[in-house]
């Protein structure tokens, strides 16, 4: 148990922050829904509960994935965060379904009401601001590896969208979910205004359906990304970068194979290099140290590097298999 609590400090901060904020927001929205019975508020309530549960599991998973390898699990626990996220998306999928069903029901039974208008607007406006604060934190995590000048001020927003595909799984989930959360809160406010002051009283039902569909799209994206991560997906861009650095050594003649596999938030590297057959063990050991140093200098989250040596076969293998478009 002590080890478990010790690992919690390594969890993704944005996920923990998001879980706490969404729990508070969900409770507030629940109270507002029980008072007003507004279907758009119901959709937002379900969304916030889903986000809170999801992001809490993400925080736990990201923390446990930092556990050191054991004799029983020598490969480590890096992919645990992907498995946790696969389970977490089921929660959001169920809530998305309920949100869509409730929206359809409201469309067929829409009624005009001006009761509790400002309560609904106030709650949704406050939740949008709180969700925006969480989204900002996720943006900071996604761009933390970039130079400060590149993400200064409002530059942070476009840069976070540009680099989200390379973000850690937990940060990506928080980013995607809170984009939907902020957009959903704004959409729900607009729907309430339209339903209150125009004859289009079913606007909140349509808003509920749109929010539910947005959640389904997020679920689909997260599921595909983490299914690939759980199986072990190659980082092609990183392979190209590492290959170029490794070939800078004068005694490495070629690279037969180089795999950079994502293990949750970390990278596992395996490569086979070609060297002169007359090379001594000491020289080979120096090359091994050089390669490990170069890789870990350029990439912070590499957990292990496995290196094999082979005779030079006078065939330029790496230039024919390396992803040139990504170099």
CSV table of C-alpha atoms in Angstrom, one decimal:
chain,number,residue,atom,x,y,z
A,1,UNK,CA,0.0,0.0,0.0
A,2,UNK,CA,2.9,2.3,0.8
A,3,UNK,CA,4.3,1.7,-2.7
A,4,UNK,CA,1.0,2.5,-4.2
A,5,UNK,CA,0.7,5.8,-2.5
A,6,UNK,CA,4.4,6.5,-3.4
A,7,UNK,CA,3.6,6.0,-7.1
A,8,UNK,CA,0.7,8.5,-7.0
A,9,UNK,CA,3.2,11.4,-7.2
A,10,UNK,CA,4.2,10.3,-10.7
A,11,UNK,CA,0.6,10.4,-12.0
A,12,UNK,CA,-0.4,12.9,-14.7
A,13,UNK,CA,-1.2,16.2,-12.9
A,14,UNK,CA,-3.7,17.4,-15.4
A,15,UNK,CA,-5.7,14.2,-15.0
A,16,UNK,CA,-5.9,14.6,-11.2
A,17,UNK,CA,-6.7,18.3,-11.5
A,18,UNK,CA,-9.4,17.5,-14.1
A,19,UNK,CA,-10.9,14.7,-12.0
A,20,UNK,CA,-11.2,17.0,-9.0
A,21,UNK,CA,-12.7,19.9,-11.0
A,22,UNK,CA,-15.1,17.7,-12.9
A,23,UNK,CA,-16.3,16.1,-9.6
A,24,UNK,CA,-17.1,19.5,-8.2
A,25,UNK,CA,-18.8,20.6,-11.5
A,26,UNK,CA,-20.8,17.4,-11.7
A,27,UNK,CA,-22.2,17.9,-8.2
A,28,UNK,CA,-23.2,21.4,-9.1
A,29,UNK,CA,-24.8,20.4,-12.3
A,30,UNK,CA,-26.7,17.6,-10.6
A,31,UNK,CA,-28.2,20.0,-8.1
A,32,UNK,CA,-29.1,22.3,-11.0
A,33,UNK,CA,-30.7,19.5,-13.0
A,34,UNK,CA,-32.7,18.3,-10.0
A,35,UNK,CA,-34.0,21.8,-9.5
A,36,UNK,CA,-34.7,22.7,-13.2
A,37,UNK,CA,-35.1,19.4,-15.0
A,38,UNK,CA,-33.4,20.9,-18.0
A,39,UNK,CA,-32.3,18.2,-20.5
A,40,UNK,CA,-29.2,20.2,-21.6
A,41,UNK,CA,-28.2,20.4,-18.0
A,42,UNK,CA,-28.7,16.6,-17.8
A,43,UNK,CA,-26.4,16.1,-20.7
A,44,UNK,CA,-23.7,18.3,-19.1
A,45,UNK,CA,-24.2,16.5,-15.8
A,46,UNK,CA,-23.6,13.1,-17.4
A,47,UNK,CA,-20.7,14.4,-19.3
A,48,UNK,CA,-19.0,15.8,-16.1
A,49,UNK,CA,-19.6,12.6,-14.2
A,50,UNK,CA,-18.1,10.6,-17.0
A,51,UNK,CA,-15.1,12.9,-17.3
A,52,UNK,CA,-14.5,12.8,-13.5
A,53,UNK,CA,-14.5,9.0,-13.3
A,54,UNK,CA,-12.5,8.7,-16.5
A,55,UNK,CA,-9.8,11.2,-15.5
A,56,UNK,CA,-9.5,9.7,-12.0
A,57,UNK,CA,-8.8,6.3,-13.6
A,58,UNK,CA,-6.4,7.9,-16.0
A,59,UNK,CA,-4.5,9.5,-13.1
A,60,UNK,CA,-4.2,6.1,-11.3
A,61,UNK,CA,-3.2,4.3,-14.5
A,62,UNK,CA,-0.5,6.9,-15.4
A,63,UNK,CA,0.9,6.6,-11.8
A,64,UNK,CA,1.0,2.8,-11.8
A,65,UNK,CA,2.6,2.7,-15.2
A,66,UNK,CA,5.7,4.2,-13.6
A,67,UNK,CA,6.2,1.1,-11.4
A,68,UNK,CA,9.7,-0.4,-11.8
A,69,UNK,CA,9.9,-3.8,-13.7
A,70,UNK,CA,9.7,-6.9,-11.5
A,71,UNK,CA,10.9,-10.4,-11.9
A,72,UNK,CA,7.4,-11.5,-12.9
A,73,UNK,CA,6.9,-8.5,-15.2
A,74,UNK,CA,10.5,-7.7,-16.6
A,75,UNK,CA,9.1,-5.6,-19.4
A,76,UNK,CA,7.7,-3.0,-16.9
A,77,UNK,CA,4.2,-1.6,-16.6
A,78,UNK,CA,4.4,1.2,-19.2
A,79,UNK,CA,1.4,-0.1,-21.2
A,80,UNK,CA,-0.8,-0.2,-18.1
A,81,UNK,CA,-2.0,3.3,-18.7
A,82,UNK,CA,-3.3,2.2,-22.2
A,83,UNK,CA,-5.2,-0.7,-20.6
A,84,UNK,CA,-6.7,1.6,-18.0
A,85,UNK,CA,-7.8,4.1,-20.6
A,86,UNK,CA,-9.4,1.3,-22.7
A,87,UNK,CA,-11.5,0.5,-19.6
A,88,UNK,CA,-12.2,4.1,-18.9
A,89,UNK,CA,-13.7,4.8,-22.3
A,90,UNK,CA,-16.5,2.3,-21.6
A,91,UNK,CA,-17.8,4.7,-18.9
A,92,UNK,CA,-17.9,7.6,-21.3
A,93,UNK,CA,-19.5,5.4,-24.0
A,94,UNK,CA,-22.4,4.5,-21.6
A,95,UNK,CA,-22.9,8.1,-20.5
A,96,UNK,CA,-22.8,9.2,-24.2
A,97,UNK,CA,-25.6,6.7,-25.0
A,98,UNK,CA,-27.7,7.9,-22.1
A,99,UNK,CA,-27.2,11.5,-23.2
A,100,UNK,CA,-28.3,10.8,-26.7
A,101,UNK,CA,-31.4,8.9,-25.6
A,102,UNK,CA,-32.4,11.7,-23.2
A,103,UNK,CA,-32.0,14.2,-26.0
A,104,UNK,CA,-34.2,12.2,-28.4
A,105,UNK,CA,-36.9,11.8,-25.6
A,106,UNK,CA,-36.9,15.6,-25.0
A,107,UNK,CA,-37.3,16.4,-28.7
A,108,UNK,CA,-40.4,14.3,-28.9
A,109,UNK,CA,-41.8,15.9,-25.7
A,110,UNK,CA,-40.4,19.5,-25.8
A,111,UNK,CA,-42.2,22.1,-23.7
A,112,UNK,CA,-41.6,25.8,-23.3
A,113,UNK,CA,-40.2,27.0,-20.0
A,114,UNK,CA,-38.5,30.2,-18.7
A,115,UNK,CA,-38.1,28.8,-15.1
A,116,UNK,CA,-34.6,28.8,-13.7
A,117,UNK,CA,-33.1,30.4,-16.8
A,118,UNK,CA,-30.4,32.3,-15.0
A,119,UNK,CA,-29.6,29.4,-12.7
A,120,UNK,CA,-28.9,27.2,-15.8
A,121,UNK,CA,-26.9,29.9,-17.5
A,122,UNK,CA,-24.9,30.6,-14.4
A,123,UNK,CA,-24.0,27.0,-13.7
A,124,UNK,CA,-23.0,26.3,-17.2
A,125,UNK,CA,-21.0,29.5,-17.5
A,126,UNK,CA,-19.1,28.7,-14.3
A,127,UNK,CA,-18.5,25.1,-15.4
A,128,UNK,CA,-17.2,26.3,-18.8
A,129,UNK,CA,-14.6,28.6,-17.0
A,130,UNK,CA,-13.5,25.7,-14.8
A,131,UNK,CA,-13.2,23.3,-17.7
A,132,UNK,CA,-11.2,25.9,-19.6
A,133,UNK,CA,-8.7,26.1,-16.7
A,134,UNK,CA,-8.3,22.3,-16.9
A,135,UNK,CA,-7.9,22.5,-20.7
A,136,UNK,CA,-5.2,25.2,-20.3
A,137,UNK,CA,-3.3,22.9,-17.9
A,138,UNK,CA,-3.5,20.0,-20.4
A,139,UNK,CA,-2.2,22.4,-23.2
A,140,UNK,CA,0.7,23.3,-21.0
A,141,UNK,CA,1.6,19.6,-20.5
A,142,UNK,CA,1.3,18.9,-24.3
A,143,UNK,CA,3.7,21.7,-25.1
A,144,UNK,CA,6.1,21.4,-22.2
A,145,UNK,CA,8.8,20.0,-24.5
A,146,UNK,CA,8.7,23.1,-26.8
A,147,UNK,CA,10.8,26.3,-26.3
A,148,UNK,CA,9.2,28.9,-24.1
A,149,UNK,CA,9.2,31.4,-26.9
A,150,UNK,CA,7.2,29.1,-29.1
A,151,UNK,CA,4.3,28.7,-26.6
A,152,UNK,CA,4.3,32.2,-25.1
A,153,UNK,CA,0.9,33.8,-24.7
A,154,UNK,CA,-1.8,32.8,-27.1
A,155,UNK,CA,0.7,30.8,-29.2
A,156,UNK,CA,0.1,28.0,-26.7
A,157,UNK,CA,-3.4,27.3,-28.2
A,158,UNK,CA,-2.4,26.5,-31.8
A,159,UNK,CA,0.8,24.7,-30.7
A,160,UNK,CA,-1.2,22.4,-28.4
A,161,UNK,CA,-3.5,21.4,-31.2
A,162,UNK,CA,-0.6,20.9,-33.5
A,163,UNK,CA,1.3,18.6,-31.1
A,164,UNK,CA,-1.6,16.8,-29.4
A,165,UNK,CA,-1.0,13.6,-31.5
A,166,UNK,CA,2.4,13.3,-29.9
A,167,UNK,CA,1.2,13.9,-26.4
A,168,UNK,CA,1.2,11.4,-23.5
A,169,UNK,CA,-1.9,9.2,-23.5
A,170,UNK,CA,-3.3,10.7,-20.3
A,171,UNK,CA,-2.7,14.3,-21.3
A,172,UNK,CA,-4.3,13.6,-24.7
A,173,UNK,CA,-7.4,12.2,-23.1
A,174,UNK,CA,-7.8,15.2,-20.8
A,175,UNK,CA,-7.2,17.5,-23.7
A,176,UNK,CA,-9.8,15.9,-25.9
A,177,UNK,CA,-12.4,15.5,-23.2
A,178,UNK,CA,-12.1,19.1,-22.0
A,179,UNK,CA,-12.4,20.4,-25.5
A,180,UNK,CA,-15.8,18.6,-25.6
A,181,UNK,CA,-16.6,19.8,-22.1
A,182,UNK,CA,-16.0,23.5,-22.8
A,183,UNK,CA,-17.7,23.3,-26.2
A,184,UNK,CA,-20.6,21.3,-24.7
A,185,UNK,CA,-21.2,23.9,-21.9
A,186,UNK,CA,-21.2,26.8,-24.4
A,187,UNK,CA,-23.5,24.8,-26.7
A,188,UNK,CA,-25.9,24.0,-23.8
A,189,UNK,CA,-26.1,27.7,-22.9
A,190,UNK,CA,-26.9,28.6,-26.4
A,191,UNK,CA,-29.6,25.9,-26.6
A,192,UNK,CA,-31.2,27.1,-23.4
A,193,UNK,CA,-31.3,30.7,-24.7
A,194,UNK,CA,-32.8,29.5,-28.0
A,195,UNK,CA,-35.3,27.3,-26.3
A,196,UNK,CA,-36.4,30.0,-23.9
A,197,UNK,CA,-36.7,33.0,-26.2
A,198,UNK,CA,-37.8,31.3,-29.5
A,199,UNK,CA,-40.4,28.8,-30.6
A,200,UNK,CA,-37.7,26.2,-31.1
A,201,UNK,CA,-38.3,24.6,-27.6
A,202,UNK,CA,-36.5,21.3,-28.5
A,203,UNK,CA,-33.2,23.1,-28.9
A,204,UNK,CA,-31.9,21.6,-25.7
A,205,UNK,CA,-32.7,18.1,-26.9
A,206,UNK,CA,-30.7,18.6,-30.0
A,207,UNK,CA,-27.9,20.1,-27.9
A,208,UNK,CA,-27.9,16.9,-25.8
A,209,UNK,CA,-27.7,14.7,-28.8
A,210,UNK,CA,-24.7,16.8,-30.2
A,211,UNK,CA,-22.9,16.6,-26.9
A,212,UNK,CA,-23.5,12.8,-26.8
A,213,UNK,CA,-22.2,12.4,-30.4
A,214,UNK,CA,-19.1,14.4,-29.6
A,215,UNK,CA,-18.5,12.1,-26.6
A,216,UNK,CA,-18.8,9.1,-28.9
A,217,UNK,CA,-16.2,10.6,-31.3
A,218,UNK,CA,-13.8,11.2,-28.4
A,219,UNK,CA,-14.4,7.6,-27.2
A,220,UNK,CA,-13.6,6.3,-30.6
A,221,UNK,CA,-10.4,8.3,-30.9
A,222,UNK,CA,-9.1,7.4,-27.5
A,223,UNK,CA,-10.0,3.7,-28.0
A,224,UNK,CA,-8.1,3.5,-31.2
A,225,UNK,CA,-5.0,5.3,-29.8
A,226,UNK,CA,-4.9,3.1,-26.7
A,227,UNK,CA,-5.7,-0.1,-28.4
A,228,UNK,CA,-2.6,0.5,-30.6
A,229,UNK,CA,-0.6,1.5,-27.5
A,230,UNK,CA,-1.6,-1.7,-25.6
A,231,UNK,CA,-0.5,-3.8,-28.6
A,232,UNK,CA,2.7,-1.8,-28.9
A,233,UNK,CA,2.9,0.9,-31.6
A,234,UNK,CA,6.1,2.1,-33.3
A,235,UNK,CA,7.1,5.8,-33.1
A,236,UNK,CA,8.2,6.2,-36.8
A,237,UNK,CA,9.4,9.8,-36.4
A,238,UNK,CA,11.5,8.9,-33.4
A,239,UNK,CA,13.0,6.0,-35.3
A,240,UNK,CA,14.2,8.3,-38.1
A,241,UNK,CA,15.7,10.8,-35.6
A,242,UNK,CA,17.5,8.1,-33.6
A,243,UNK,CA,18.8,6.4,-36.8
A,244,UNK,CA,20.3,9.6,-38.0
A,245,UNK,CA,22.1,10.2,-34.6
A,246,UNK,CA,23.4,6.6,-34.3
A,247,UNK,CA,24.9,6.7,-37.8
A,248,UNK,CA,27.0,9.7,-36.8
A,249,UNK,CA,29.4,7.2,-35.1
A,250,UNK,CA,32.4,6.5,-37.4
A,251,UNK,CA,32.5,2.8,-36.6
A,252,UNK,CA,28.8,2.1,-37.2
A,253,UNK,CA,28.5,1.1,-40.8
A,254,UNK,CA,24.8,0.5,-41.1
A,255,UNK,CA,21.6,-0.2,-39.1
A,256,UNK,CA,19.9,-3.5,-39.9
A,257,UNK,CA,16.9,-2.8,-37.8
A,258,UNK,CA,15.6,-0.2,-35.4
A,259,UNK,CA,12.3,-0.3,-33.5
A,260,UNK,CA,11.1,2.4,-31.1
A,261,UNK,CA,8.0,1.1,-29.3
A,262,UNK,CA,5.7,3.2,-27.2
A,263,UNK,CA,5.2,1.7,-23.7
A,264,UNK,CA,2.5,4.0,-22.3
A,265,UNK,CA,4.3,7.3,-21.8
A,266,UNK,CA,7.8,5.8,-22.3
A,267,UNK,CA,9.8,4.4,-25.2
A,268,UNK,CA,11.4,1.0,-25.6
A,269,UNK,CA,14.3,0.9,-28.2
A,270,UNK,CA,15.7,-2.2,-29.9
A,271,UNK,CA,18.3,-2.0,-32.7
A,272,UNK,CA,20.8,-4.1,-34.6
A,273,UNK,CA,23.9,-2.3,-36.0
A,274,UNK,CA,26.6,-3.5,-38.4
A,275,UNK,CA,30.2,-3.0,-37.5
A,276,UNK,CA,33.6,-4.3,-38.6
A,277,UNK,CA,34.0,-8.0,-37.9
A,278,UNK,CA,37.5,-7.4,-36.4
A,279,UNK,CA,36.2,-5.1,-33.7
A,280,UNK,CA,37.2,-5.9,-30.2
A,281,UNK,CA,34.7,-6.4,-27.3
A,282,UNK,CA,36.0,-3.2,-25.7
A,283,UNK,CA,35.4,-1.2,-28.9
A,284,UNK,CA,31.9,-2.7,-29.2
A,285,UNK,CA,31.2,-1.9,-25.6
A,286,UNK,CA,32.2,1.7,-26.2
A,287,UNK,CA,29.8,1.9,-29.2
A,288,UNK,CA,27.0,0.5,-27.0
A,289,UNK,CA,27.6,3.2,-24.4
A,290,UNK,CA,27.8,5.9,-27.1
A,291,UNK,CA,24.4,4.8,-28.6
A,292,UNK,CA,22.7,4.7,-25.2
A,293,UNK,CA,24.0,8.1,-24.3
A,294,UNK,CA,23.0,9.6,-27.7
A,295,UNK,CA,19.5,8.2,-27.4
A,296,UNK,CA,18.8,9.2,-23.8
A,297,UNK,CA,20.3,12.7,-24.4
A,298,UNK,CA,17.8,13.3,-27.3
A,299,UNK,CA,14.8,11.6,-25.7
A,300,UNK,CA,13.9,11.9,-22.0
A,301,UNK,CA,11.4,9.1,-21.7
A,302,UNK,CA,13.4,6.1,-23.0
A,303,UNK,CA,13.3,3.3,-20.4
A,304,UNK,CA,15.6,0.8,-22.0
A,305,UNK,CA,17.8,0.3,-25.0
A,306,UNK,CA,18.6,-3.2,-26.4
A,307,UNK,CA,21.5,-3.3,-28.9
A,308,UNK,CA,22.8,-6.2,-31.1
A,309,UNK,CA,25.9,-6.2,-33.2
A,310,UNK,CA,26.4,-7.9,-36.6
A,311,UNK,CA,29.0,-8.1,-39.3
A,312,UNK,CA,29.0,-5.5,-42.0
A,313,UNK,CA,27.4,-7.1,-45.1
A,314,UNK,CA,28.2,-4.2,-47.4
A,315,UNK,CA,24.5,-3.7,-48.1
A,316,UNK,CA,23.1,-0.2,-47.2
A,317,UNK,CA,20.0,-1.5,-45.3
A,318,UNK,CA,19.0,1.6,-43.3
A,319,UNK,CA,18.7,4.0,-46.3
A,320,UNK,CA,16.2,1.6,-47.9
A,321,UNK,CA,14.0,1.1,-44.8
A,322,UNK,CA,14.2,4.4,-43.0
A,323,UNK,CA,11.2,6.7,-43.1
A,324,UNK,CA,12.8,9.5,-45.2
A,325,UNK,CA,9.6,11.7,-45.1
A,326,UNK,CA,9.9,11.9,-41.3
A,327,UNK,CA,13.6,12.7,-41.1
